[in-house]
PDB file of C-alpha atoms in Angstrom:
ATOM      1  CA  MET A  19     -49.643 192.077 -42.329  1.00  0.00           C
ATOM      2  CA  LYS A  20     -52.239 194.143 -44.385  1.00  0.00           C
ATOM      3  CA  LYS A  21     -53.994 197.082 -42.908  1.00  0.00           C
ATOM      4  CA  LEU A  22     -57.248 195.444 -41.295  1.00  0.00           C
ATOM      5  CA  PHE A  23     -59.774 198.002 -42.174  1.00  0.00           C
ATOM      6  CA  ASN A  24     -58.543 199.418 -45.530  1.00  0.00           C
ATOM      7  CA  ILE A  25     -61.538 201.497 -46.551  1.00  0.00           C
ATOM      8  CA  SER A  26     -59.659 202.507 -49.728  1.00  0.00           C
ATOM      9  CA  ASP A  27     -60.346 199.019 -51.096  1.00  0.00           C
ATOM     10  CA  LEU A  28     -63.641 200.302 -52.106  1.00  0.00           C
ATOM     11  CA  ARG A  29     -62.014 202.905 -54.344  1.00  0.00           C
ATOM     12  CA  SER A  30     -59.266 200.830 -55.601  1.00  0.00           C
ATOM     13  CA  GLY A  31     -59.574 199.695 -59.215  1.00  0.00           C
ATOM     14  CA  VAL A  32     -57.138 196.931 -58.499  1.00  0.00           C
ATOM     15  CA  ALA A  33     -59.322 195.609 -55.693  1.00  0.00           C
ATOM     16  CA  TRP A  34     -62.489 195.821 -57.941  1.00  0.00           C
ATOM     17  CA  ASN A  35     -60.652 193.666 -60.741  1.00  0.00           C
ATOM     18  CA  ALA A  36     -59.650 191.159 -58.107  1.00  0.00           C
ATOM     19  CA  THR A  37     -63.199 191.131 -56.963  1.00  0.00           C
ATOM     20  CA  LEU A  38     -64.409 190.633 -60.528  1.00  0.00           C
ATOM     21  CA  ALA A  39     -61.862 187.847 -61.020  1.00  0.00           C
ATOM     22  CA  GLU A  40     -63.275 186.099 -57.955  1.00  0.00           C
ATOM     23  CA  PHE A  41     -66.901 186.336 -58.965  1.00  0.00           C
ATOM     24  CA  ILE A  42     -66.219 185.153 -62.500  1.00  0.00           C
ATOM     25  CA  ALA A  43     -63.866 182.216 -61.250  1.00  0.00           C
ATOM     26  CA  THR A  44     -66.347 181.219 -58.552  1.00  0.00           C
ATOM     27  CA  SER A  45     -69.415 181.088 -61.074  1.00  0.00           C
ATOM     28  CA  LEU A  46     -67.449 179.299 -63.629  1.00  0.00           C
ATOM     29  CA  PHE A  47     -66.367 176.628 -60.794  1.00  0.00           C
ATOM     30  CA  VAL A  48     -69.789 176.213 -59.566  1.00  0.00           C
ATOM     31  CA  PHE A  49     -71.311 175.919 -63.048  1.00  0.00           C
ATOM     32  CA  VAL A  50     -68.812 173.175 -64.121  1.00  0.00           C
ATOM     33  CA  GLY A  51     -68.862 171.560 -60.854  1.00  0.00           C
ATOM     34  CA  ALA A  52     -72.354 171.440 -60.052  1.00  0.00           C
ATOM     35  CA  GLY A  53     -73.183 170.979 -63.767  1.00  0.00           C
ATOM     36  CA  ALA A  54     -71.090 167.780 -63.805  1.00  0.00           C
ATOM     37  CA  VAL A  55     -73.081 166.318 -60.963  1.00  0.00           C
ATOM     38  CA  VAL A  56     -76.365 167.148 -62.880  1.00  0.00           C
ATOM     39  CA  THR A  57     -75.078 165.834 -66.247  1.00  0.00           C
ATOM     40  CA  LEU A  58     -73.729 162.658 -64.699  1.00  0.00           C
ATOM     41  CA  GLY A  59     -77.072 162.013 -63.039  1.00  0.00           C
ATOM     42  CA  MET A  60     -78.635 162.498 -66.325  1.00  0.00           C
ATOM     43  CA  VAL A  61     -76.364 159.782 -67.784  1.00  0.00           C
ATOM     44  CA  ASP A  62     -75.899 157.598 -64.676  1.00  0.00           C
ATOM     45  CA  GLY A  63     -79.348 158.358 -62.848  1.00  0.00           C
ATOM     46  CA  GLU A  64     -79.462 159.383 -59.153  1.00  0.00           C
ATOM     47  CA  THR A  65     -77.523 156.449 -57.942  1.00  0.00           C
ATOM     48  CA  MET A  66     -73.859 157.239 -56.666  1.00  0.00           C
ATOM     49  CA  THR A  67     -71.377 154.989 -58.415  1.00  0.00           C
ATOM     50  CA  VAL A  68     -67.478 154.721 -58.015  1.00  0.00           C
ATOM     51  CA  ASP A  69     -67.309 156.017 -61.705  1.00  0.00           C
ATOM     52  CA  ARG A  70     -69.744 158.846 -61.073  1.00  0.00           C
ATOM     53  CA  LEU A  71     -68.214 160.016 -57.926  1.00  0.00           C
ATOM     54  CA  THR A  72     -64.566 159.772 -59.579  1.00  0.00           C
ATOM     55  CA  ALA A  73     -65.889 161.828 -62.724  1.00  0.00           C
ATOM     56  CA  ILE A  74     -67.294 164.311 -60.203  1.00  0.00           C
ATOM     57  CA  ALA A  75     -64.249 164.796 -58.113  1.00  0.00           C
ATOM     58  CA  LEU A  76     -62.130 165.177 -61.221  1.00  0.00           C
ATOM     59  CA  ALA A  77     -64.334 167.672 -62.802  1.00  0.00           C
ATOM     60  CA  HIS A  78     -64.188 169.755 -59.640  1.00  0.00           C
ATOM     61  CA  GLY A  79     -60.565 169.403 -58.929  1.00  0.00           C
ATOM     62  CA  LEU A  80     -59.479 170.061 -62.683  1.00  0.00           C
ATOM     63  CA  ALA A  81     -61.862 172.991 -62.706  1.00  0.00           C
ATOM     64  CA  ILE A  82     -60.438 174.642 -59.530  1.00  0.00           C
ATOM     65  CA  ALA A  83     -56.911 174.096 -60.611  1.00  0.00           C
ATOM     66  CA  VAL A  84     -57.550 175.846 -64.049  1.00  0.00           C
ATOM     67  CA  LEU A  85     -59.205 178.689 -62.452  1.00  0.00           C
ATOM     68  CA  VAL A  86     -56.946 179.209 -59.654  1.00  0.00           C
ATOM     69  CA  ALA A  87     -53.985 179.231 -62.069  1.00  0.00           C
ATOM     70  CA  ALA A  88     -56.080 181.859 -64.213  1.00  0.00           C
ATOM     71  CA  THR A  89     -56.731 183.976 -61.257  1.00  0.00           C
ATOM     72  CA  ALA A  90     -53.958 183.667 -58.866  1.00  0.00           C
ATOM     73  CA  ARG A  91     -52.005 186.795 -60.062  1.00  0.00           C
ATOM     74  CA  ILE A  92     -55.151 188.822 -60.149  1.00  0.00           C
ATOM     75  CA  SER A  93     -56.994 187.981 -56.862  1.00  0.00           C
ATOM     76  CA  GLY A  94     -55.015 185.205 -55.266  1.00  0.00           C
ATOM     77  CA  GLY A  95     -57.422 182.706 -56.643  1.00  0.00           C
ATOM     78  CA  HIS A  96     -59.620 182.097 -53.402  1.00  0.00           C
ATOM     79  CA  LEU A  97     -62.892 180.819 -55.035  1.00  0.00           C
ATOM     80  CA  ASN A  98     -64.191 180.022 -51.567  1.00  0.00           C
ATOM     81  CA  PRO A  99     -65.356 182.047 -48.883  1.00  0.00           C
ATOM     82  CA  ALA A 100     -63.542 179.675 -46.315  1.00  0.00           C
ATOM     83  CA  VAL A 101     -60.192 180.626 -47.941  1.00  0.00           C
ATOM     84  CA  THR A 102     -61.218 184.275 -47.974  1.00  0.00           C
ATOM     85  CA  ILE A 103     -62.256 184.431 -44.284  1.00  0.00           C
ATOM     86  CA  ALA A 104     -59.034 182.433 -43.214  1.00  0.00           C
ATOM     87  CA  SER A 105     -56.871 185.045 -45.045  1.00  0.00           C
ATOM     88  CA  VAL A 106     -58.782 187.789 -43.086  1.00  0.00           C
ATOM     89  CA  ILE A 107     -58.350 185.997 -39.656  1.00  0.00           C
ATOM     90  CA  THR A 108     -54.791 185.499 -40.507  1.00  0.00           C
ATOM     91  CA  GLY A 109     -54.158 189.062 -41.680  1.00  0.00           C
ATOM     92  CA  GLU A 110     -53.377 188.149 -45.078  1.00  0.00           C
ATOM     93  CA  MET A 111     -56.068 190.171 -46.338  1.00  0.00           C
ATOM     94  CA  GLY A 112     -58.131 193.262 -44.753  1.00  0.00           C
ATOM     95  CA  VAL A 113     -61.841 193.061 -43.722  1.00  0.00           C
ATOM     96  CA  VAL A 114     -63.155 195.328 -46.562  1.00  0.00           C
ATOM     97  CA  LYS A 115     -61.588 193.428 -49.229  1.00  0.00           C
ATOM     98  CA  GLY A 116     -62.556 190.273 -47.617  1.00  0.00           C
ATOM     99  CA  VAL A 117     -66.250 191.173 -47.510  1.00  0.00           C
ATOM    100  CA  MET A 118     -65.777 192.149 -51.240  1.00  0.00           C
ATOM    101  CA  TYR A 119     -64.681 188.793 -52.110  1.00  0.00           C
ATOM    102  CA  VAL A 120     -66.947 186.887 -50.108  1.00  0.00           C
ATOM    103  CA  THR A 121     -69.853 189.014 -51.477  1.00  0.00           C
ATOM    104  CA  ALA A 122     -68.482 188.142 -55.142  1.00  0.00           C
ATOM    105  CA  GLN A 123     -68.228 184.490 -54.501  1.00  0.00           C
ATOM    106  CA  LEU A 124     -71.559 183.959 -53.159  1.00  0.00           C
ATOM    107  CA  VAL A 125     -73.307 186.010 -55.819  1.00  0.00           C
ATOM    108  CA  GLY A 126     -71.092 184.225 -58.549  1.00  0.00           C
ATOM    109  CA  ALA A 127     -72.273 180.828 -57.251  1.00  0.00           C
ATOM    110  CA  ALA A 128     -75.861 181.901 -57.148  1.00  0.00           C
ATOM    111  CA  ILE A 129     -75.793 183.289 -60.617  1.00  0.00           C
ATOM    112  CA  ALA A 130     -74.056 179.903 -61.771  1.00  0.00           C
ATOM    113  CA  ALA A 131     -76.990 177.905 -60.179  1.00  0.00           C
ATOM    114  CA  LEU A 132     -79.428 180.058 -61.917  1.00  0.00           C
ATOM    115  CA  LEU A 133     -77.712 179.579 -65.222  1.00  0.00           C
ATOM    116  CA  LEU A 134     -77.492 175.844 -64.629  1.00  0.00           C
ATOM    117  CA  SER A 135     -81.416 175.779 -63.972  1.00  0.00           C
ATOM    118  CA  THR A 136     -81.903 177.727 -67.259  1.00  0.00           C
ATOM    119  CA  VAL A 137     -79.661 175.330 -69.373  1.00  0.00           C
ATOM    120  CA  MET A 138     -80.585 171.929 -67.778  1.00  0.00           C
ATOM    121  CA  PRO A 139     -83.765 170.139 -68.937  1.00  0.00           C
ATOM    122  CA  ALA A 140     -86.226 170.442 -65.983  1.00  0.00           C
ATOM    123  CA  ASP A 141     -86.778 166.731 -65.634  1.00  0.00           C
ATOM    124  CA  ALA A 142     -82.812 166.524 -65.148  1.00  0.00           C
ATOM    125  CA  GLN A 143     -82.515 169.382 -62.645  1.00  0.00           C
ATOM    126  CA  GLY A 144     -83.089 167.179 -59.435  1.00  0.00           C
ATOM    127  CA  SER A 145     -81.118 169.228 -56.877  1.00  0.00           C
ATOM    128  CA  LEU A 146     -79.029 171.092 -59.315  1.00  0.00           C
ATOM    129  CA  GLY A 147     -75.804 169.268 -58.393  1.00  0.00           C
ATOM    130  CA  ALA A 148     -76.345 169.947 -54.413  1.00  0.00           C
ATOM    131  CA  HIS A 149     -74.716 167.444 -52.441  1.00  0.00           C
ATOM    132  CA  THR A 150     -76.812 165.208 -49.975  1.00  0.00           C
ATOM    133  CA  MET A 151     -75.724 163.946 -46.738  1.00  0.00           C
ATOM    134  CA  THR A 152     -76.101 160.124 -45.633  1.00  0.00           C
ATOM    135  CA  VAL A 153     -74.638 160.856 -42.340  1.00  0.00           C
ATOM    136  CA  ARG A 154     -76.062 162.605 -38.975  1.00  0.00           C
ATOM    137  CA  PRO A 155     -75.834 166.496 -39.476  1.00  0.00           C
ATOM    138  CA  GLN A 156     -73.053 166.666 -36.620  1.00  0.00           C
ATOM    139  CA  ALA A 157     -71.023 163.975 -38.599  1.00  0.00           C
ATOM    140  CA  GLY A 158     -71.599 165.902 -41.846  1.00  0.00           C
ATOM    141  CA  LEU A 159     -70.457 169.280 -40.203  1.00  0.00           C
ATOM    142  CA  LEU A 160     -67.289 167.485 -38.739  1.00  0.00           C
ATOM    143  CA  ILE A 161     -66.443 165.903 -42.262  1.00  0.00           C
ATOM    144  CA  GLU A 162     -66.988 169.165 -43.989  1.00  0.00           C
ATOM    145  CA  THR A 163     -64.748 171.064 -41.420  1.00  0.00           C
ATOM    146  CA  VAL A 164     -61.869 168.564 -41.762  1.00  0.00           C
ATOM    147  CA  LEU A 165     -62.088 168.448 -45.636  1.00  0.00           C
ATOM    148  CA  THR A 166     -62.440 172.435 -45.595  1.00  0.00           C
ATOM    149  CA  PHE A 167     -59.468 172.534 -43.157  1.00  0.00           C
ATOM    150  CA  ILE A 168     -57.244 170.325 -45.662  1.00  0.00           C
ATOM    151  CA  LEU A 169     -58.271 172.660 -48.527  1.00  0.00           C
ATOM    152  CA  VAL A 170     -57.169 175.805 -46.584  1.00  0.00           C
ATOM    153  CA  LEU A 171     -54.102 174.103 -45.395  1.00  0.00           C
ATOM    154  CA  VAL A 172     -52.993 173.252 -48.974  1.00  0.00           C
ATOM    155  CA  ILE A 173     -53.863 176.827 -50.226  1.00  0.00           C
ATOM    156  CA  PHE A 174     -51.908 178.493 -47.310  1.00  0.00           C
ATOM    157  CA  GLY A 175     -48.863 176.023 -47.629  1.00  0.00           C
ATOM    158  CA  THR A 176     -48.551 176.407 -51.485  1.00  0.00           C
ATOM    159  CA  ALA A 177     -50.245 179.779 -52.491  1.00  0.00           C
ATOM    160  CA  ILE A 178     -50.050 182.121 -49.669  1.00  0.00           C
ATOM    161  CA  ASP A 179     -46.908 181.428 -47.701  1.00  0.00           C
ATOM    162  CA  ALA A 180     -44.245 182.732 -49.687  1.00  0.00           C
ATOM    163  CA  ARG A 181     -42.004 180.006 -48.600  1.00  0.00           C
ATOM    164  CA  GLY A 182     -44.158 177.455 -50.365  1.00  0.00           C
ATOM    165  CA  PRO A 183     -43.855 176.060 -53.947  1.00  0.00           C
ATOM    166  CA  GLY A 184     -46.391 178.769 -55.407  1.00  0.00           C
ATOM    167  CA  HIS A 185     -45.701 177.456 -58.900  1.00  0.00           C
ATOM    168  CA  LEU A 186     -47.501 174.192 -57.916  1.00  0.00           C
ATOM    169  CA  ALA A 187     -50.236 175.773 -55.852  1.00  0.00           C
ATOM    170  CA  PRO A 188     -53.067 175.199 -58.716  1.00  0.00           C
ATOM    171  CA  PHE A 189     -52.066 171.634 -59.028  1.00  0.00           C
ATOM    172  CA  ALA A 190     -51.832 171.201 -55.362  1.00  0.00           C
ATOM    173  CA  ILE A 191     -55.356 172.738 -54.820  1.00  0.00           C
ATOM    174  CA  GLY A 192     -56.979 170.861 -57.515  1.00  0.00           C
ATOM    175  CA  ALA A 193     -55.523 167.667 -55.968  1.00  0.00           C
ATOM    176  CA  ALA A 194     -56.782 168.584 -52.513  1.00  0.00           C
ATOM    177  CA  VAL A 195     -60.309 169.003 -53.969  1.00  0.00           C
ATOM    178  CA  ILE A 196     -60.188 165.688 -55.901  1.00  0.00           C
ATOM    179  CA  ILE A 197     -58.945 163.893 -52.600  1.00  0.00           C
ATOM    180  CA  ASP A 198     -61.848 165.782 -50.414  1.00  0.00           C
TER     181      ASP A 198
END
């Protein structure tokens, strides 16, 4: 179990390198994922088809698999505040480093959205890859909670738990995102 409030993480080059890896990987994930939604909307229009949904799921799943593989040894390849928060809650990561990661992830996602808005034609931007709900907000919250739980469960079972098949973690995580 890690030290819960390790203030020395703020002075640690290793912690800052890991935080930078989270920033970069999260930025790339959002850029590719949301970019796929926007680009496919330019091709297929705003109507969601099975082909479009499959392409969007594959873009997200393959992107996260590649980015987790690239950053796993640097930062653990969280790329998601839910994963980082779960790591803090379970004692796998300290609060200070967790705050560093979540901040980097949120800023990285925002910068990726800003970059998308600058490279996509204005008439194609729409909601810049934001997902919409076709169900009641309560149902949407429940669905998102269950799908996020699946992702976090797969990450803990393959990447975080030393007994898990760590070498398969990027594939398993990518598959979980595709399935979600």
